[in-house]
Short mmCIF file of C-alpha atoms in Angstrom, two decimals:
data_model
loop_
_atom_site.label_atom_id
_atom_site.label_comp_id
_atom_site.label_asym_id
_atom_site.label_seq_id
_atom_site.Cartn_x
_atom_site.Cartn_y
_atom_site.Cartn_z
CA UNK A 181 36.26 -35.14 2.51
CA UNK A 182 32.45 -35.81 1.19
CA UNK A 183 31.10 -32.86 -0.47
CA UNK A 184 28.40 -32.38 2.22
CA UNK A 185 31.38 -32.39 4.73
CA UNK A 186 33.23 -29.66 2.68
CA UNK A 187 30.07 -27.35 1.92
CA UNK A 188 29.05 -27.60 6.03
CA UNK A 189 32.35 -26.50 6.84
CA UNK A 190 32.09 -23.00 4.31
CA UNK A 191 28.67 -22.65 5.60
CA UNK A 192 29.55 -22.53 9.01
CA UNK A 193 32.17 -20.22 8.51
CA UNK A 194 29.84 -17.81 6.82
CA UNK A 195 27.12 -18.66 8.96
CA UNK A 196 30.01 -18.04 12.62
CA UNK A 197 30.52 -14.55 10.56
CA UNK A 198 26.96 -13.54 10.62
CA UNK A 199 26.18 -14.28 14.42
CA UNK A 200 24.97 -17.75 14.00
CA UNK A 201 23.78 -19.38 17.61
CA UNK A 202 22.67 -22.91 18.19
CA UNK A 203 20.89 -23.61 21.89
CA UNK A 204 20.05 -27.13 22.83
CA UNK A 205 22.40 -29.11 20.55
CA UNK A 206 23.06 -31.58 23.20
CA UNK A 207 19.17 -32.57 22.82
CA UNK A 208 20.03 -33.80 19.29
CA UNK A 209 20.23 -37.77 19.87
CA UNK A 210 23.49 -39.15 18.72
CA UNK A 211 22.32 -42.54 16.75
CA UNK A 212 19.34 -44.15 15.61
CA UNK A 213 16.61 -42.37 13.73
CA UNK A 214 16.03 -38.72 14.20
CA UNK A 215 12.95 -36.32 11.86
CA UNK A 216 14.28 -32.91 12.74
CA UNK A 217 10.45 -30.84 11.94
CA UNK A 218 11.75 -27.53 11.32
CA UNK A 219 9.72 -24.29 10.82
CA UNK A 220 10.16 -22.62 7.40
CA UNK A 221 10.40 -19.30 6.75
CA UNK A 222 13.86 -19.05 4.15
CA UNK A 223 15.59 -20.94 1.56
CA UNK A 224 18.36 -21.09 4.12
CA UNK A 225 16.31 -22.66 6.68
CA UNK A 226 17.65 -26.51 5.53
CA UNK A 227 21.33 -25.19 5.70
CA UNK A 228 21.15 -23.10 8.05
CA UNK A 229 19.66 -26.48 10.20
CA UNK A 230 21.78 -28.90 8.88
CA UNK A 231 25.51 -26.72 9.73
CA UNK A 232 23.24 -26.49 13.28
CA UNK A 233 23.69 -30.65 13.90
CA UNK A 234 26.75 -32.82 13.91
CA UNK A 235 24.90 -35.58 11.89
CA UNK A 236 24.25 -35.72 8.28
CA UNK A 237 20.96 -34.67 8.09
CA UNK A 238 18.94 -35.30 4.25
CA UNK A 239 16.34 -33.00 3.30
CA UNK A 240 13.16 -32.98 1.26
CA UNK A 241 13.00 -29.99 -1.33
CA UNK A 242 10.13 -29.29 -4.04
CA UNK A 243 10.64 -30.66 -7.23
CA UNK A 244 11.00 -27.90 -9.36
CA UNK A 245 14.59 -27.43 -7.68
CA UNK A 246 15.82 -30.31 -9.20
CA UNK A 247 15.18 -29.41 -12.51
CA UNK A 248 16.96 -26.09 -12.42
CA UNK A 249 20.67 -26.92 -13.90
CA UNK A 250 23.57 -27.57 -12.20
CA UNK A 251 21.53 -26.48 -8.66
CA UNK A 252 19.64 -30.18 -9.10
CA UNK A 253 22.87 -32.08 -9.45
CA UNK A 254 24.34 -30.16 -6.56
CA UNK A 255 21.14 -30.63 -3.86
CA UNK A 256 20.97 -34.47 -4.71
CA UNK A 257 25.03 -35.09 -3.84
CA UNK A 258 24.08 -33.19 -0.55
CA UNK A 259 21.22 -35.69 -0.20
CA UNK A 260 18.82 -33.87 -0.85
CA UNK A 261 15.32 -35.40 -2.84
CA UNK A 262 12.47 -34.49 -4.70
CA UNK A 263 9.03 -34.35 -3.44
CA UNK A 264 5.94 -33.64 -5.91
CA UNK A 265 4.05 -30.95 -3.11
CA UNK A 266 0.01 -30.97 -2.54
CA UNK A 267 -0.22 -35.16 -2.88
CA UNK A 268 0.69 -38.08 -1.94
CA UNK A 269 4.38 -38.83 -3.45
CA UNK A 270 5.35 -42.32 -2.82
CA UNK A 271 8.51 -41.74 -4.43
CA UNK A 272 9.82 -39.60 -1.42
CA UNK A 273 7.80 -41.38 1.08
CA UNK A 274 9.84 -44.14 0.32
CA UNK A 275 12.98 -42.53 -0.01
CA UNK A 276 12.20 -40.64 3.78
CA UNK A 277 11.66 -44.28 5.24
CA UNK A 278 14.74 -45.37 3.75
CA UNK A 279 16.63 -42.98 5.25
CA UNK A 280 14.90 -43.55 8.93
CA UNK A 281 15.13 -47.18 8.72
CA UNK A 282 18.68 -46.78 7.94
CA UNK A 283 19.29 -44.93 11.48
CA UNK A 284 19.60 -41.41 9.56
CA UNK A 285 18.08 -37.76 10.17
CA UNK A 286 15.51 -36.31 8.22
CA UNK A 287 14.71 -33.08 7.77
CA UNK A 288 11.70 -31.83 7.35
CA UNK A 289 9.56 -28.44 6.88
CA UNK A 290 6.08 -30.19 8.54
CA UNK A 291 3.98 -26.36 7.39
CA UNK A 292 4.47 -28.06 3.83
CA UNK A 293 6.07 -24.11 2.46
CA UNK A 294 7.33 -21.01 3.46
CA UNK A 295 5.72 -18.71 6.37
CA UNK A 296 5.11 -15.35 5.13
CA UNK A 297 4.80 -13.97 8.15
CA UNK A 298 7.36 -15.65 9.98
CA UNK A 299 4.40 -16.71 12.43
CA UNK A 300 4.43 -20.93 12.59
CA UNK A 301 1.76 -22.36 10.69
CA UNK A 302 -0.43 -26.09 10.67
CA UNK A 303 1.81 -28.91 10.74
CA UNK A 304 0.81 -31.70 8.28
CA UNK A 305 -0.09 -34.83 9.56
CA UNK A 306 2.32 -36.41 6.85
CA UNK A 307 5.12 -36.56 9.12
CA UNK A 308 3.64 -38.66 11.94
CA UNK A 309 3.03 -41.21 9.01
CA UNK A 310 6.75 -41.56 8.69
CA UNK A 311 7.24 -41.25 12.54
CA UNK A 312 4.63 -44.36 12.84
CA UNK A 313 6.43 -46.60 10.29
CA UNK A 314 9.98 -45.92 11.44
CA UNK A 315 9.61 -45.62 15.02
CA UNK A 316 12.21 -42.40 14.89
CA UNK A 317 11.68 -39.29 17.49
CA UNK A 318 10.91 -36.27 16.81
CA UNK A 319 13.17 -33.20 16.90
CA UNK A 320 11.31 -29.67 17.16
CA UNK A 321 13.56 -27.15 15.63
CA UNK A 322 13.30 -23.14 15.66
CA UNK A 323 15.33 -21.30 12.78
CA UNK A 324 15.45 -17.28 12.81
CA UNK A 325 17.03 -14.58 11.33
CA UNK A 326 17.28 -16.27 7.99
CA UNK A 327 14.18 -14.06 6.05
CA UNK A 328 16.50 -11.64 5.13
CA UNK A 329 20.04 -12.42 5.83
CA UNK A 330 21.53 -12.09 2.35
CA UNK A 331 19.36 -9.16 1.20
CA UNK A 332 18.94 -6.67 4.09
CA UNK A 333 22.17 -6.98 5.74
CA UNK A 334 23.70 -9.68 8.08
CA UNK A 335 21.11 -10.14 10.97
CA UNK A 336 21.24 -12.49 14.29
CA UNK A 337 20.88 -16.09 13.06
CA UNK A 338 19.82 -18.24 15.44
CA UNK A 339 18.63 -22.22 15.78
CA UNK A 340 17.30 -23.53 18.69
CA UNK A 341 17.39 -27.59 19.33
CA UNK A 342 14.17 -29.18 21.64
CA UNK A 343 13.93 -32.16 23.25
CA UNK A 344 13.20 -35.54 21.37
CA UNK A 345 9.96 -36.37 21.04
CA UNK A 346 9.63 -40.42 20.83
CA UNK A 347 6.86 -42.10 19.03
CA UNK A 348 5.94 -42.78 22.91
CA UNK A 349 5.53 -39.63 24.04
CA UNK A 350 3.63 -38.19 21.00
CA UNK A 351 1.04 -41.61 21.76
CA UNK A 352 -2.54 -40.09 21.11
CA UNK A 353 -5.02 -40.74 23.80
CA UNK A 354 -8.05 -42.67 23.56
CA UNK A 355 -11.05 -41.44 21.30
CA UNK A 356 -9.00 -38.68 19.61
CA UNK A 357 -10.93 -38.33 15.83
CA UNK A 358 -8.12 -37.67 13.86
CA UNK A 359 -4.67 -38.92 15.54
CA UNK A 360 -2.46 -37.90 12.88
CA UNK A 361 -3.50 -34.30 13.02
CA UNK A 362 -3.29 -34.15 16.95
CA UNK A 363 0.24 -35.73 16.77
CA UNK A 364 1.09 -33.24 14.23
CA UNK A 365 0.06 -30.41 15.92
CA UNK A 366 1.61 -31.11 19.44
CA UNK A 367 4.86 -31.16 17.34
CA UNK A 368 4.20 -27.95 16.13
CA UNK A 369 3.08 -26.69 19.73
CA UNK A 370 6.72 -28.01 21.23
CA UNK A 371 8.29 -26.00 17.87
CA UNK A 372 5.95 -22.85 19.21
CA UNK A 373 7.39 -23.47 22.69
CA UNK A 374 10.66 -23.15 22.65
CA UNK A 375 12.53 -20.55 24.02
CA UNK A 376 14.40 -17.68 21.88
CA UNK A 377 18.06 -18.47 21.77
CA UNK A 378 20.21 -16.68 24.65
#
């Protein structure tokens, strides 16, 4: 057993513990290359998503976690990589197409950091750049109940799966100005749209 295999396993068992519900999980596609864009409003959010899918899923995460000791080592066995925030980093760019042209899932947090009011922000238009060059759908993905979950006692945790969203669907039309940021926000608008889990 991988250590991403053992460590989804504990989580889930925590996560079962705490009221953890997953809607739409059929909707996640079973091959080929998947960008799971995921709101963000918790550290947990990326395990909380990832215990939420049966695929391996590889996230993005800030730098400055990979420097911490120990922690750094840990995230980049669980496939986790680095990704200098505010520019263009090649280095995970890269690294994210890698993954996609490989037939993997990527997950991402498209609002670029954390929601302090739990409200879903802008999307950035960075996403649809690796959607464009890898030709993988979409995957809208609501996470709640993770704010607090360690810190103000065990609340409802709950993930809700949408439908894919294929490079197809998410075509702009015709005299758009800026494509990228129209993609990127009807992604966000599908995220906005889905229901609250049952």
């Amino acid at each position: 057993m991988t250590l991403y295999s053992f460590a989804k396993r504990m989580f889930r068992l925590q996560f079962r513990l705490m009221g953890w519900k997953v809607q739409g999980a059929d909707n996640m596609p079973n091959e080929g290359p998947v960008i799971l864009a995921i709101n963000h409003v918790s550290m947990w959010d990326p395990v909380v998503a990832a215990c939420s899918i049966p695929r391996k899923a590889s996230f993005m995460a800030k730098e400055e976690l990979f420097s911490i000791p120990i922690l750094g080592t840990i995230f980049s066995k669980l496939g986790a990589f680095p990704v200098k925030r505010g520019q263009g980093d090649m280095n995970a760019i890269r690294q994210s197409l890698t993954i996609l042209k490989g037939g993997g899932v990527l997950g991402l947090f498209p609002e670029g950091t954390r929601s302090k009011t739990g409200e879903i922000q802008k999307g950035m238009p960075g996403m649809v750049l690796l959607m464009e060059k890898s030709q993988a759908s979409v995957v809208p993905v609501k996470v709640s109940g993770t704010r607090h979950m360690f810190t103000k006692g065990w609340g409802k945790i709950t993930v809700v799966i949408g439908k894919p969203l294929t490079p197809q669907i998410l075509k702009a039309p015709e005299g758009v100005e800026n494509r990228r940021e129209w993609i990127a926000e009807k992604i966000m608008q599908a995220m906005i749209e889905l229901p609250e889990a049952k």
